[in-house]
PDB file of C-alpha atoms and ligand atoms in Angstrom:
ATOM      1  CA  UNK A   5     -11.004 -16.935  20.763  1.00  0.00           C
ATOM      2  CA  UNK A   6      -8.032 -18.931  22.633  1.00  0.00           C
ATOM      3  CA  UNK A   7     -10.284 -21.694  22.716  1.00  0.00           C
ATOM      4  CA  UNK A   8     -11.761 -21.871  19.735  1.00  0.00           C
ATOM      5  CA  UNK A   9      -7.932 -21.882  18.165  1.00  0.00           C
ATOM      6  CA  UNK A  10      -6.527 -24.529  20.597  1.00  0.00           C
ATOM      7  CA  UNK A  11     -10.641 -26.542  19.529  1.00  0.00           C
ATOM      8  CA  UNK A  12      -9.372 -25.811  15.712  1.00  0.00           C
ATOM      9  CA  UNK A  13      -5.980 -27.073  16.399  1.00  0.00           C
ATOM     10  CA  UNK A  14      -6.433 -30.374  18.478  1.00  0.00           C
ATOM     11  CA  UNK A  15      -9.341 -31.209  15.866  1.00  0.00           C
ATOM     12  CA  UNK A  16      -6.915 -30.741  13.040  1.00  0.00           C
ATOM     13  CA  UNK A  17      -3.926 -33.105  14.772  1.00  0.00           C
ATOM     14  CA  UNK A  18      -6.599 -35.557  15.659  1.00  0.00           C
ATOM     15  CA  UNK A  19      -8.358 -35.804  11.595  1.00  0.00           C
ATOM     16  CA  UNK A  20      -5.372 -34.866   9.743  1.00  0.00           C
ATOM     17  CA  UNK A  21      -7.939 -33.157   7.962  1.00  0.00           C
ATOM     18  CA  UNK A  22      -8.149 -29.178   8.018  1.00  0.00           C
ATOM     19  CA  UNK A  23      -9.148 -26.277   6.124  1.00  0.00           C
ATOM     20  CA  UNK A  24      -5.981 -25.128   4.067  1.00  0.00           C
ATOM     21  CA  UNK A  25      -6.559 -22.227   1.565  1.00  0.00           C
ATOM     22  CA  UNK A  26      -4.288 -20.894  -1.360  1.00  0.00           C
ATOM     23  CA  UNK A  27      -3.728 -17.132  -3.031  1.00  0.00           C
ATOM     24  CA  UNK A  28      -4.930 -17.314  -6.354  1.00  0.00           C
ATOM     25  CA  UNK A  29      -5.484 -13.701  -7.894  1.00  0.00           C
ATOM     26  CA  UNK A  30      -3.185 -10.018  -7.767  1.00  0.00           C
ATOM     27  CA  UNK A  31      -5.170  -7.588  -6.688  1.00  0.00           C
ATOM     28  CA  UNK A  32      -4.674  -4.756  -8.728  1.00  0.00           C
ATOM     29  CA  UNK A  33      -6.105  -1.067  -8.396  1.00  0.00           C
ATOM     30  CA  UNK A  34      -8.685  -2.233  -6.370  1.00  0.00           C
ATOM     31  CA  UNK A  35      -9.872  -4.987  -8.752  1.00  0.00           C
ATOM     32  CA  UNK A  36      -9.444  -9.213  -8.677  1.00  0.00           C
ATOM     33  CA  UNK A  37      -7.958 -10.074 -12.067  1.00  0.00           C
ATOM     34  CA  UNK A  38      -8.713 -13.775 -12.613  1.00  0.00           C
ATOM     35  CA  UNK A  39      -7.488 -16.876 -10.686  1.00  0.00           C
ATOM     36  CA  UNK A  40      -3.891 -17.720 -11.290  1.00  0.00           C
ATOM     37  CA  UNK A  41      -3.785 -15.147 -14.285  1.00  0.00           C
ATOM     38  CA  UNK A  42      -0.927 -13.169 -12.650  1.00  0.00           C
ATOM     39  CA  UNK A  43       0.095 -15.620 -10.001  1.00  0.00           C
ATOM     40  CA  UNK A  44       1.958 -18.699 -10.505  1.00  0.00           C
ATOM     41  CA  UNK A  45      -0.686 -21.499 -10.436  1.00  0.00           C
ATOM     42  CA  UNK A  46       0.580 -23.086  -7.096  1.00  0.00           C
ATOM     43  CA  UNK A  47       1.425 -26.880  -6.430  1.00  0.00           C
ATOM     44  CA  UNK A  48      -1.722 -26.528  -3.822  1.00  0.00           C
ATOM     45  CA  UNK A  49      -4.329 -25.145  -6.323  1.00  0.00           C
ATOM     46  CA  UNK A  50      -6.583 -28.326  -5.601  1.00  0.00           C
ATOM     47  CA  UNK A  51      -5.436 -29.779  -2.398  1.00  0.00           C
ATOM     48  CA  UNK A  52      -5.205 -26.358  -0.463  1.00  0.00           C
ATOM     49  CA  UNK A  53      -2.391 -28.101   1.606  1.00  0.00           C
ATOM     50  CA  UNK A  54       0.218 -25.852   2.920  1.00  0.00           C
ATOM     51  CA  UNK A  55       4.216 -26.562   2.285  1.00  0.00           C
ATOM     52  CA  UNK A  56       6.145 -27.624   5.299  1.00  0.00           C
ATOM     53  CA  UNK A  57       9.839 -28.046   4.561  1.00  0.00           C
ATOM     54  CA  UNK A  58      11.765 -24.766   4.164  1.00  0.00           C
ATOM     55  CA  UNK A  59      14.504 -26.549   2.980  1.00  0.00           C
ATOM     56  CA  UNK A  60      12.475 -27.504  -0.120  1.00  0.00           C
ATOM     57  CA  UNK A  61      13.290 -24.855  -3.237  1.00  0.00           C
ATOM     58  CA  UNK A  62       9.123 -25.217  -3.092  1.00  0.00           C
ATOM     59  CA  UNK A  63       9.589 -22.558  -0.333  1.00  0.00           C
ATOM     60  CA  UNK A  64      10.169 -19.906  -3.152  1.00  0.00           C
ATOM     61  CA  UNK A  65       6.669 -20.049  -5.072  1.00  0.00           C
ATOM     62  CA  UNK A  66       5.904 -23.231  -4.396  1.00  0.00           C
ATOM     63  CA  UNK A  67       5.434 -24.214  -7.978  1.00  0.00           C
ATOM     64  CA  UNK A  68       7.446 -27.376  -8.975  1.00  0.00           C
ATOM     65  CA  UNK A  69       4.674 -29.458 -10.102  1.00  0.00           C
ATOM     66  CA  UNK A  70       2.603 -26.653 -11.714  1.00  0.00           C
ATOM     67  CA  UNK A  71       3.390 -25.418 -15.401  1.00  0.00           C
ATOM     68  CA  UNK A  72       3.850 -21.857 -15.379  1.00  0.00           C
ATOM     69  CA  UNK A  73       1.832 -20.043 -17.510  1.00  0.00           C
ATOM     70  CA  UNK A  74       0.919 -16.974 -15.610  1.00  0.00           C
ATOM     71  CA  UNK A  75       1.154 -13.424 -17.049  1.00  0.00           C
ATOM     72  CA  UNK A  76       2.726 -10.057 -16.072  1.00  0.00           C
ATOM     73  CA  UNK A  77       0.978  -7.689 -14.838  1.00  0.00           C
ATOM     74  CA  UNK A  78       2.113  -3.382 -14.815  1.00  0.00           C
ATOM     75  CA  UNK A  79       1.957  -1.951 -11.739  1.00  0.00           C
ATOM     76  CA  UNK A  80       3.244   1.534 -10.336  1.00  0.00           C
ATOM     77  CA  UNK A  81       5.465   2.069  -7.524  1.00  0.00           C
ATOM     78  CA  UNK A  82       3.616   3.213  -4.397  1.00  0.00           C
ATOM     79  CA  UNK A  83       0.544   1.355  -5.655  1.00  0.00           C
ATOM     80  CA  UNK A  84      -1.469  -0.926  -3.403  1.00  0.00           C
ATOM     81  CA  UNK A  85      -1.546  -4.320  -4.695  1.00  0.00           C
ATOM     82  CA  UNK A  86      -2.667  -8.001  -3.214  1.00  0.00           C
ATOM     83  CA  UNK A  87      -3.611 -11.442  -2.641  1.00  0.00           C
ATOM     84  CA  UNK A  88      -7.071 -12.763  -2.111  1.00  0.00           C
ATOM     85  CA  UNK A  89      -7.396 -15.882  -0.002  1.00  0.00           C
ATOM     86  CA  UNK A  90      -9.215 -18.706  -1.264  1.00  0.00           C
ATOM     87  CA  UNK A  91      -9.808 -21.891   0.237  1.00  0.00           C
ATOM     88  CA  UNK A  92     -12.132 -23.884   3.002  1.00  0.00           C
ATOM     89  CA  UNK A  93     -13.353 -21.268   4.500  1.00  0.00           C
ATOM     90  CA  UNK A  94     -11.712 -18.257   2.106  1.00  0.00           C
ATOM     91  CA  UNK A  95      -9.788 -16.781   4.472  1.00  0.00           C
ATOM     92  CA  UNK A  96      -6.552 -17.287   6.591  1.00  0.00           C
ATOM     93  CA  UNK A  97      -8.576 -19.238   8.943  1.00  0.00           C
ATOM     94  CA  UNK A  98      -5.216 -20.656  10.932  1.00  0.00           C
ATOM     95  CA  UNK A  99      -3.430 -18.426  13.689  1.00  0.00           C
ATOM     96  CA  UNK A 100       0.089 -17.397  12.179  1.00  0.00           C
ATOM     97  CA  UNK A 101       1.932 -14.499  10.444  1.00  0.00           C
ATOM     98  CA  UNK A 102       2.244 -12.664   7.404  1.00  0.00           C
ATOM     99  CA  UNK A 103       5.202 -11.603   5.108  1.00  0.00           C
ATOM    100  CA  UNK A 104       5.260 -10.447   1.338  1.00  0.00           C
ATOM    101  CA  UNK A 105       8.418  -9.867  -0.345  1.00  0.00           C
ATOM    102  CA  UNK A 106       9.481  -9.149  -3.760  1.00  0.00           C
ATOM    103  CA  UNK A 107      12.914 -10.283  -6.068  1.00  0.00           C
ATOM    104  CA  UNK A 108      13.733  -8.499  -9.108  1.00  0.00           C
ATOM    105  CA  UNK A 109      14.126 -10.920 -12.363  1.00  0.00           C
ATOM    106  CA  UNK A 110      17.930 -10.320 -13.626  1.00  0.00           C
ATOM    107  CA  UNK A 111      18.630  -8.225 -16.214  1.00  0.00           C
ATOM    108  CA  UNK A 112      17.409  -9.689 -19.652  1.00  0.00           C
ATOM    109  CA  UNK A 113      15.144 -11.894 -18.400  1.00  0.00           C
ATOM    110  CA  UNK A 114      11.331 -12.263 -17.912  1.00  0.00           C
ATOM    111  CA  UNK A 115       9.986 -12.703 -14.991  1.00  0.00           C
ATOM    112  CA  UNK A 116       7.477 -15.461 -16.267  1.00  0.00           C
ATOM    113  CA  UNK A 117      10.689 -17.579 -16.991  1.00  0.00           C
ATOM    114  CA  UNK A 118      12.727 -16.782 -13.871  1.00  0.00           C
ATOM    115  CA  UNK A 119      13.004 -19.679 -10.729  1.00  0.00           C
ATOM    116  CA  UNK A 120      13.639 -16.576  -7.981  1.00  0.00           C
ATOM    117  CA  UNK A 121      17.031 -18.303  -6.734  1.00  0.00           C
ATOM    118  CA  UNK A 122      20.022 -16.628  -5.618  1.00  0.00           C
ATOM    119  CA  UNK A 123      19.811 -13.670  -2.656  1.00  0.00           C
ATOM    120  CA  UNK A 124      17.564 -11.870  -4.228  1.00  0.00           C
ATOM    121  CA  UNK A 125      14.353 -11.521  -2.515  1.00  0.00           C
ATOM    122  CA  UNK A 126      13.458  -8.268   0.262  1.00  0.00           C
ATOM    123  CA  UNK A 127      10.640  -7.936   1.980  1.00  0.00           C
ATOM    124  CA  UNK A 128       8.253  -5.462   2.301  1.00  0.00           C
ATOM    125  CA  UNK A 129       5.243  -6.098   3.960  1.00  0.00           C
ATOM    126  CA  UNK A 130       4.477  -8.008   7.303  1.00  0.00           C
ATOM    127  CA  UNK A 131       2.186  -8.693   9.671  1.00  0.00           C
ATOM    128  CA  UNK A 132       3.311 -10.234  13.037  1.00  0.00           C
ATOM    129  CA  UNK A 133       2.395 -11.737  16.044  1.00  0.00           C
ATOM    130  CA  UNK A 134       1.301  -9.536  19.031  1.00  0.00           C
ATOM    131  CA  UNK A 135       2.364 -10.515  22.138  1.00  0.00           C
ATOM    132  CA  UNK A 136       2.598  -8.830  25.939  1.00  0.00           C
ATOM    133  CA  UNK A 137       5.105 -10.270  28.235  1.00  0.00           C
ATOM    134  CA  UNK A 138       3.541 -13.559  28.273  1.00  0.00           C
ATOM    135  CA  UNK A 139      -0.549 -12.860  29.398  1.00  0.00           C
ATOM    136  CA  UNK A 140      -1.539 -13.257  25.396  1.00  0.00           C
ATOM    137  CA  UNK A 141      -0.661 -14.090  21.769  1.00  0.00           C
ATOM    138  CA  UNK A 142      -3.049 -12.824  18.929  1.00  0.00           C
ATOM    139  CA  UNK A 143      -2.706 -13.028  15.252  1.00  0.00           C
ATOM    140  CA  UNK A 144      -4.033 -10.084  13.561  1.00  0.00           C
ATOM    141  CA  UNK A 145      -3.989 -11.542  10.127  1.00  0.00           C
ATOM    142  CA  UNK A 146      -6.358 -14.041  11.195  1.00  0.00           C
ATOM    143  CA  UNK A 147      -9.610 -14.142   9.032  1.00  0.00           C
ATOM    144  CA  UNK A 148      -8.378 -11.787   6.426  1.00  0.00           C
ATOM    145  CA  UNK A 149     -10.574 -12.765   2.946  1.00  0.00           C
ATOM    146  CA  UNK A 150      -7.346 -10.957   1.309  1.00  0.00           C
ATOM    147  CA  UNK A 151      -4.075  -9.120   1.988  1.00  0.00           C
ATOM    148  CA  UNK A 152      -3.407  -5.769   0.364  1.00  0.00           C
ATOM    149  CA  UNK A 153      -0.139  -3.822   0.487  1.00  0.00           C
ATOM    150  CA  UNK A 154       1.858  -1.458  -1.066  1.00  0.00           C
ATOM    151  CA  UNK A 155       4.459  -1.325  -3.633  1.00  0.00           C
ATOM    152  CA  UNK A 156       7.085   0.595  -2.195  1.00  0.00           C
ATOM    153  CA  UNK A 157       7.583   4.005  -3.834  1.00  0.00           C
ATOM    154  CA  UNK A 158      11.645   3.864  -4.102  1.00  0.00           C
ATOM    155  CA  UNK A 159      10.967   0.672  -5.746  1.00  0.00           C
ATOM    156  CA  UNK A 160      13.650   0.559  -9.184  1.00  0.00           C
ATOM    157  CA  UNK A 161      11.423  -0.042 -12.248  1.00  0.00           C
ATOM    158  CA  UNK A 162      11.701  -3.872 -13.436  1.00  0.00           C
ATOM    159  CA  UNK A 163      10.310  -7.325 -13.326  1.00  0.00           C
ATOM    160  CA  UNK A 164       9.582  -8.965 -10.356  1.00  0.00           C
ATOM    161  CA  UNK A 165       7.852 -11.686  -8.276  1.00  0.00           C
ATOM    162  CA  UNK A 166       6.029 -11.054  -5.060  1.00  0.00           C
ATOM    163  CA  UNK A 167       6.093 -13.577  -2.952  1.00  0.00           C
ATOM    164  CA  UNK A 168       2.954 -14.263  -0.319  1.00  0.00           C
ATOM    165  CA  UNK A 169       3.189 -16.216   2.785  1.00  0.00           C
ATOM    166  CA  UNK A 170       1.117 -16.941   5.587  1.00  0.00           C
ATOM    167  CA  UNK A 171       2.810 -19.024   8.354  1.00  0.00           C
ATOM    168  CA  UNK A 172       0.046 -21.251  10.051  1.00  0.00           C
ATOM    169  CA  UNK A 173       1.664 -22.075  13.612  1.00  0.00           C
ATOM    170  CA  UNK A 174      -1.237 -24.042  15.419  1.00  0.00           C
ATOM    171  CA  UNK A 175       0.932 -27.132  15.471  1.00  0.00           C
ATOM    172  CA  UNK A 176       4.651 -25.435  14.751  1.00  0.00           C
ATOM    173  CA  UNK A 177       5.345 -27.303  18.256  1.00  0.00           C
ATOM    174  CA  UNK A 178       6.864 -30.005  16.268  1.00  0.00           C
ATOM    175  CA  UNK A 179       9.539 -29.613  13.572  1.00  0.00           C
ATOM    176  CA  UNK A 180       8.314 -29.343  10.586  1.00  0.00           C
ATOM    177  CA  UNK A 181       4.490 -28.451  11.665  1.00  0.00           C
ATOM    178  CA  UNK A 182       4.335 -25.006  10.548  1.00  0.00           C
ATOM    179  CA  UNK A 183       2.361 -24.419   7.852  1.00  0.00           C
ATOM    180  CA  UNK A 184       3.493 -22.358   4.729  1.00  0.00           C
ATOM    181  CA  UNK A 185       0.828 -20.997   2.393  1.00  0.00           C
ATOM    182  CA  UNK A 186       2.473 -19.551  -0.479  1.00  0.00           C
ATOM    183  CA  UNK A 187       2.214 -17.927  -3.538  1.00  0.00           C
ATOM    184  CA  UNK A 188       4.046 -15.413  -6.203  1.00  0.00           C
ATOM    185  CA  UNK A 189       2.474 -12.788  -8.316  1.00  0.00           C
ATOM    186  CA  UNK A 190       4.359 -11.270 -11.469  1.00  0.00           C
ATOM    187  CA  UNK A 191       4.453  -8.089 -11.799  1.00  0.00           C
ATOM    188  CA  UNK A 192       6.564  -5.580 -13.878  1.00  0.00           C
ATOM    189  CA  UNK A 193       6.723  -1.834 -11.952  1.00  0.00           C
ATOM    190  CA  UNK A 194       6.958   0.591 -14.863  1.00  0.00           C
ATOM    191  CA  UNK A 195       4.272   3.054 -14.627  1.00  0.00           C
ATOM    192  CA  UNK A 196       6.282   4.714 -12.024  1.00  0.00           C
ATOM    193  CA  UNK A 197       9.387   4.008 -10.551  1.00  0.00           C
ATOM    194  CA  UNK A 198      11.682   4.683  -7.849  1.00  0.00           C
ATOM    195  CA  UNK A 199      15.273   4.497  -7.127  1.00  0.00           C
ATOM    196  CA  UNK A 200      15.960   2.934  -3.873  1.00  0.00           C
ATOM    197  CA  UNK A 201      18.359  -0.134  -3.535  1.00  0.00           C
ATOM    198  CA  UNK A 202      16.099  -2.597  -2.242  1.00  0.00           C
ATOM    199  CA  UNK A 203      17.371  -4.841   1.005  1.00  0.00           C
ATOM    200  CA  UNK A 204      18.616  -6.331   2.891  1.00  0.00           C
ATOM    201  CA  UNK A 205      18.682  -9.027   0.387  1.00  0.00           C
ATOM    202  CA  UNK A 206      17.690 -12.964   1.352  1.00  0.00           C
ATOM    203  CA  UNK A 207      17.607 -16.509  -0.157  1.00  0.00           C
ATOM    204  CA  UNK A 208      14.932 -19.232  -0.555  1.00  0.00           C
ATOM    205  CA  UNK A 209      15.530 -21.816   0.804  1.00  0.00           C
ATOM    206  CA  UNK A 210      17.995 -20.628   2.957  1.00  0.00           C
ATOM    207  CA  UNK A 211      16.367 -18.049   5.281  1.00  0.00           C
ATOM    208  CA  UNK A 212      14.275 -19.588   8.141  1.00  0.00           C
ATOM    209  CA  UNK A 213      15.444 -21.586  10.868  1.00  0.00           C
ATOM    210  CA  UNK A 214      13.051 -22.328  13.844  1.00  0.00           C
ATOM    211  CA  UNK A 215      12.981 -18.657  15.641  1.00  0.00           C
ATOM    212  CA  UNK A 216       8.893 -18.119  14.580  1.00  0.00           C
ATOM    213  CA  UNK A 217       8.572 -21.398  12.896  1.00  0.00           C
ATOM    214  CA  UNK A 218       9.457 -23.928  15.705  1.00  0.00           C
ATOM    215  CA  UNK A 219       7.191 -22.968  18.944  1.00  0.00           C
ATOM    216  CA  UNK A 220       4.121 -23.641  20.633  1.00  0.00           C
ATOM    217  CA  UNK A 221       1.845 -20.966  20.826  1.00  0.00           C
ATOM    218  CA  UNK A 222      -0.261 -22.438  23.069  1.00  0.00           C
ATOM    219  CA  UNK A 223       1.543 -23.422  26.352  1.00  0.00           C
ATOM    220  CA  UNK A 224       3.241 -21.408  27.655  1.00  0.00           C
ATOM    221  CA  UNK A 225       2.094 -18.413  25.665  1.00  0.00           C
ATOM    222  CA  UNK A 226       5.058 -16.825  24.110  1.00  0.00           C
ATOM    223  CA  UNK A 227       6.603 -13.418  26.035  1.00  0.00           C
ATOM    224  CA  UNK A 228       8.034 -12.504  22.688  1.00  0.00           C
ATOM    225  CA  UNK A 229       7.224 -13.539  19.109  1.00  0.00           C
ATOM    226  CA  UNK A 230      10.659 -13.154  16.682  1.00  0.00           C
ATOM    227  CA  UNK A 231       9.006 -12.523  12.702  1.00  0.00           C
ATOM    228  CA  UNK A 232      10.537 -15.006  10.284  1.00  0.00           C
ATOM    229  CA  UNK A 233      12.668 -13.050   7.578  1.00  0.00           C
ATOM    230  CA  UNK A 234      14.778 -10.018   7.093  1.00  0.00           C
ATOM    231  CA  UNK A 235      13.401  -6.556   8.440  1.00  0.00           C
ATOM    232  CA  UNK A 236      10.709  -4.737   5.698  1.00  0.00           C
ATOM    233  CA  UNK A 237      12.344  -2.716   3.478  1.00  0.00           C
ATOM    234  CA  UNK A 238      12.141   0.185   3.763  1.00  0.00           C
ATOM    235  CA  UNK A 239      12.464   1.397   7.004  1.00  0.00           C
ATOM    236  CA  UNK A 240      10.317   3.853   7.315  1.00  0.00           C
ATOM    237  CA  UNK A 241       7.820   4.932   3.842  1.00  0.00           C
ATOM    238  CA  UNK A 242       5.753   3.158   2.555  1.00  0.00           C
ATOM    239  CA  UNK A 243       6.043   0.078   3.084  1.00  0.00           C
ATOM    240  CA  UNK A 244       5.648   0.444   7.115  1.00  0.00           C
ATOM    241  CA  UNK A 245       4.310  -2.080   8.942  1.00  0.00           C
ATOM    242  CA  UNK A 246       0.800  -1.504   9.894  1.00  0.00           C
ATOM    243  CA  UNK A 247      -2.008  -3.926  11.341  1.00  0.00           C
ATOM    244  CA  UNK A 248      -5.352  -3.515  10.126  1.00  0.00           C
ATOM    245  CA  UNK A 249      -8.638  -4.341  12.235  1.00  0.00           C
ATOM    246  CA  UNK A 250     -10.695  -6.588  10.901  1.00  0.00           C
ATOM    247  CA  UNK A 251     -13.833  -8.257  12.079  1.00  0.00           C
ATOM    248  CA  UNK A 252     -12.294 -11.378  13.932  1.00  0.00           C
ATOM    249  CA  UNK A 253     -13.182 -15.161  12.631  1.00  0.00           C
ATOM    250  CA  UNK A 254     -15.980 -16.711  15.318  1.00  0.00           C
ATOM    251  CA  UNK A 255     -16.921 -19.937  12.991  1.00  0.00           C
ATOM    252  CA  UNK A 256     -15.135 -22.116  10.951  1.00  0.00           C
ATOM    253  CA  UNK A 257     -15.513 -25.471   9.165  1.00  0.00           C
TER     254      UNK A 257
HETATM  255  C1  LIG B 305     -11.976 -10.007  -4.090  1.00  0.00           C
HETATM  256  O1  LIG B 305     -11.805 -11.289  -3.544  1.00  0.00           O
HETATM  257  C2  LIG B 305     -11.917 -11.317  -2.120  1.00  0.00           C
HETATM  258  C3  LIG B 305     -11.563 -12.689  -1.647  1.00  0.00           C
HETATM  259  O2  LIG B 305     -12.333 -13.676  -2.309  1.00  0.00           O
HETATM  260  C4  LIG B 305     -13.318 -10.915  -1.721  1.00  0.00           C
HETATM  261  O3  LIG B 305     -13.419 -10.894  -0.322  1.00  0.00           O
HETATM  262  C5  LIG B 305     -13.614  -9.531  -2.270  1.00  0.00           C
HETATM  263  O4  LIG B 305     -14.939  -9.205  -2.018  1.00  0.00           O
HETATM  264  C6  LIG B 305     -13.353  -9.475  -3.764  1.00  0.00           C
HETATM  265  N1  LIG B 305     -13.468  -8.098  -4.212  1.00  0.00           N
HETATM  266  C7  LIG B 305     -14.264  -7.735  -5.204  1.00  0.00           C
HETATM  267  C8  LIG B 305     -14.236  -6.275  -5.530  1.00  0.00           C
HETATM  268  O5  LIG B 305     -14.961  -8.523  -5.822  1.00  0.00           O
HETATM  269 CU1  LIG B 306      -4.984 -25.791   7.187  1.00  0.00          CU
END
């Protein structure tokens, strides 16, 4: 597996050509609803390349070139929702980690209209690096086909964005190489709500700076791994961390 990542890796420095992949339907209740009907139709919808400067306000949905025209979608608190991957192969085919967060649309307006700015957005869902001292590194989101998660149940009714992102790091040995795949759903919870105060509360761009973006995961192999972003709200419930097994990726391009 080691090898086959570093194989994946040097090919990709050596082309500048790779396999790239985007997020293009919610998955709701089980069910894909159509491509980019509830998520924002991404700047990457053709190109599958990933976004590389955080410092970009791209790094919020990653939707300045794209016309938004996506839709809303109801969804209940403590309801599993997600992402599926699409791309060349469909599925996140690079090693790297996983967060989802969510921002509330202010007061009065829609969601479908809103930019996500200000220190607004919490996370909820992640899925990290695994790492032992310095022997090994794995990536268990590697080869997911999609990402499912749930809505936290103390999550306040309202409109909001969830925000997908899957950190490529096969060449984040160089600043600027990691590679963000993003994407936002819309969603409005109001089938059931909760009322937690959601936090703690972070801006995009704003929030990552090289620990997890900025290091080679190759040589030496990292003791420890620090996740990009604020801790998942909350604590403990529903939203826990949790890493599912899947059937690992053995072939590619
Ligand atoms: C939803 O899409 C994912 C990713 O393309 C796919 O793996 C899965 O089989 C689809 N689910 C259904 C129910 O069609
Ligand atoms: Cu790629």
């Amino acid at each position: 597996m080691k090898t086959f990542s570093l194989l994946v890796a040097l090919a990709a420095l050596a082309t500048g050509v790779s396999a790239h992949y985007t997020w293009p339907q919610l998955i709701v209740g089980g069910s894909n609803t159509s491509t980019w009907q509830y998520v924002r139709e991404t700047n990457n919808w053709q190109n599958l390349n990933p976004l590389t400067d955080v410092s970009s306000t791209d790094v919020r949905c990653y939707t300045s070139t794209e016309s938004g025209t996506a839709s809303t979608m109801s969804v209940a608190a403590g309801s599993t929702v997600g992402f599926t991957v699409d791309g060349n192969p469909s599925n996140l085919y690079h090693p790297g980690v996983l967060n989802v967060y969510m921002a509330k649309a202010p007061a009065g307006t829609d969601v479908a209209s809103w930019d996500g700015s200000g220190s607004v957005w919490f996370k909820i869902y992640e899925i990290s690096a695994v790492t032992d001292g310095g022997t090994t590194i794995t990536f268990p989101a590697t080869g997911m086909t999609q990402v499912t998660f749930p809505i936290p149940s103390e999550t306040p009714s309202g409109q909001y964005l969830i925000r997908i992102e899957h950190i490529a790091l096969h060449v984040a040995s160089s600043f600027g190489g990691a590679q963000f795949y993003i994407a936002c759903g819309q969603v409005d919870v109001r089938l059931h709500s909760g009322s937690g105060t959601p936090g703690p509360l972070v801006e995009f761009p704003g929030e990552y700076t090289e620990p997890g973006i900025l290091l080679d995961i190759y040589y030496p192999i990292p003791a420890t791994y620090t996740q990009p972003g604020p801790p998942v709200w909350p604590a403990s419930g529903s939203g826990a961390v949790t890493f599912p097994r899947l059937p690992r990726l053995t072939v590619a391009d």
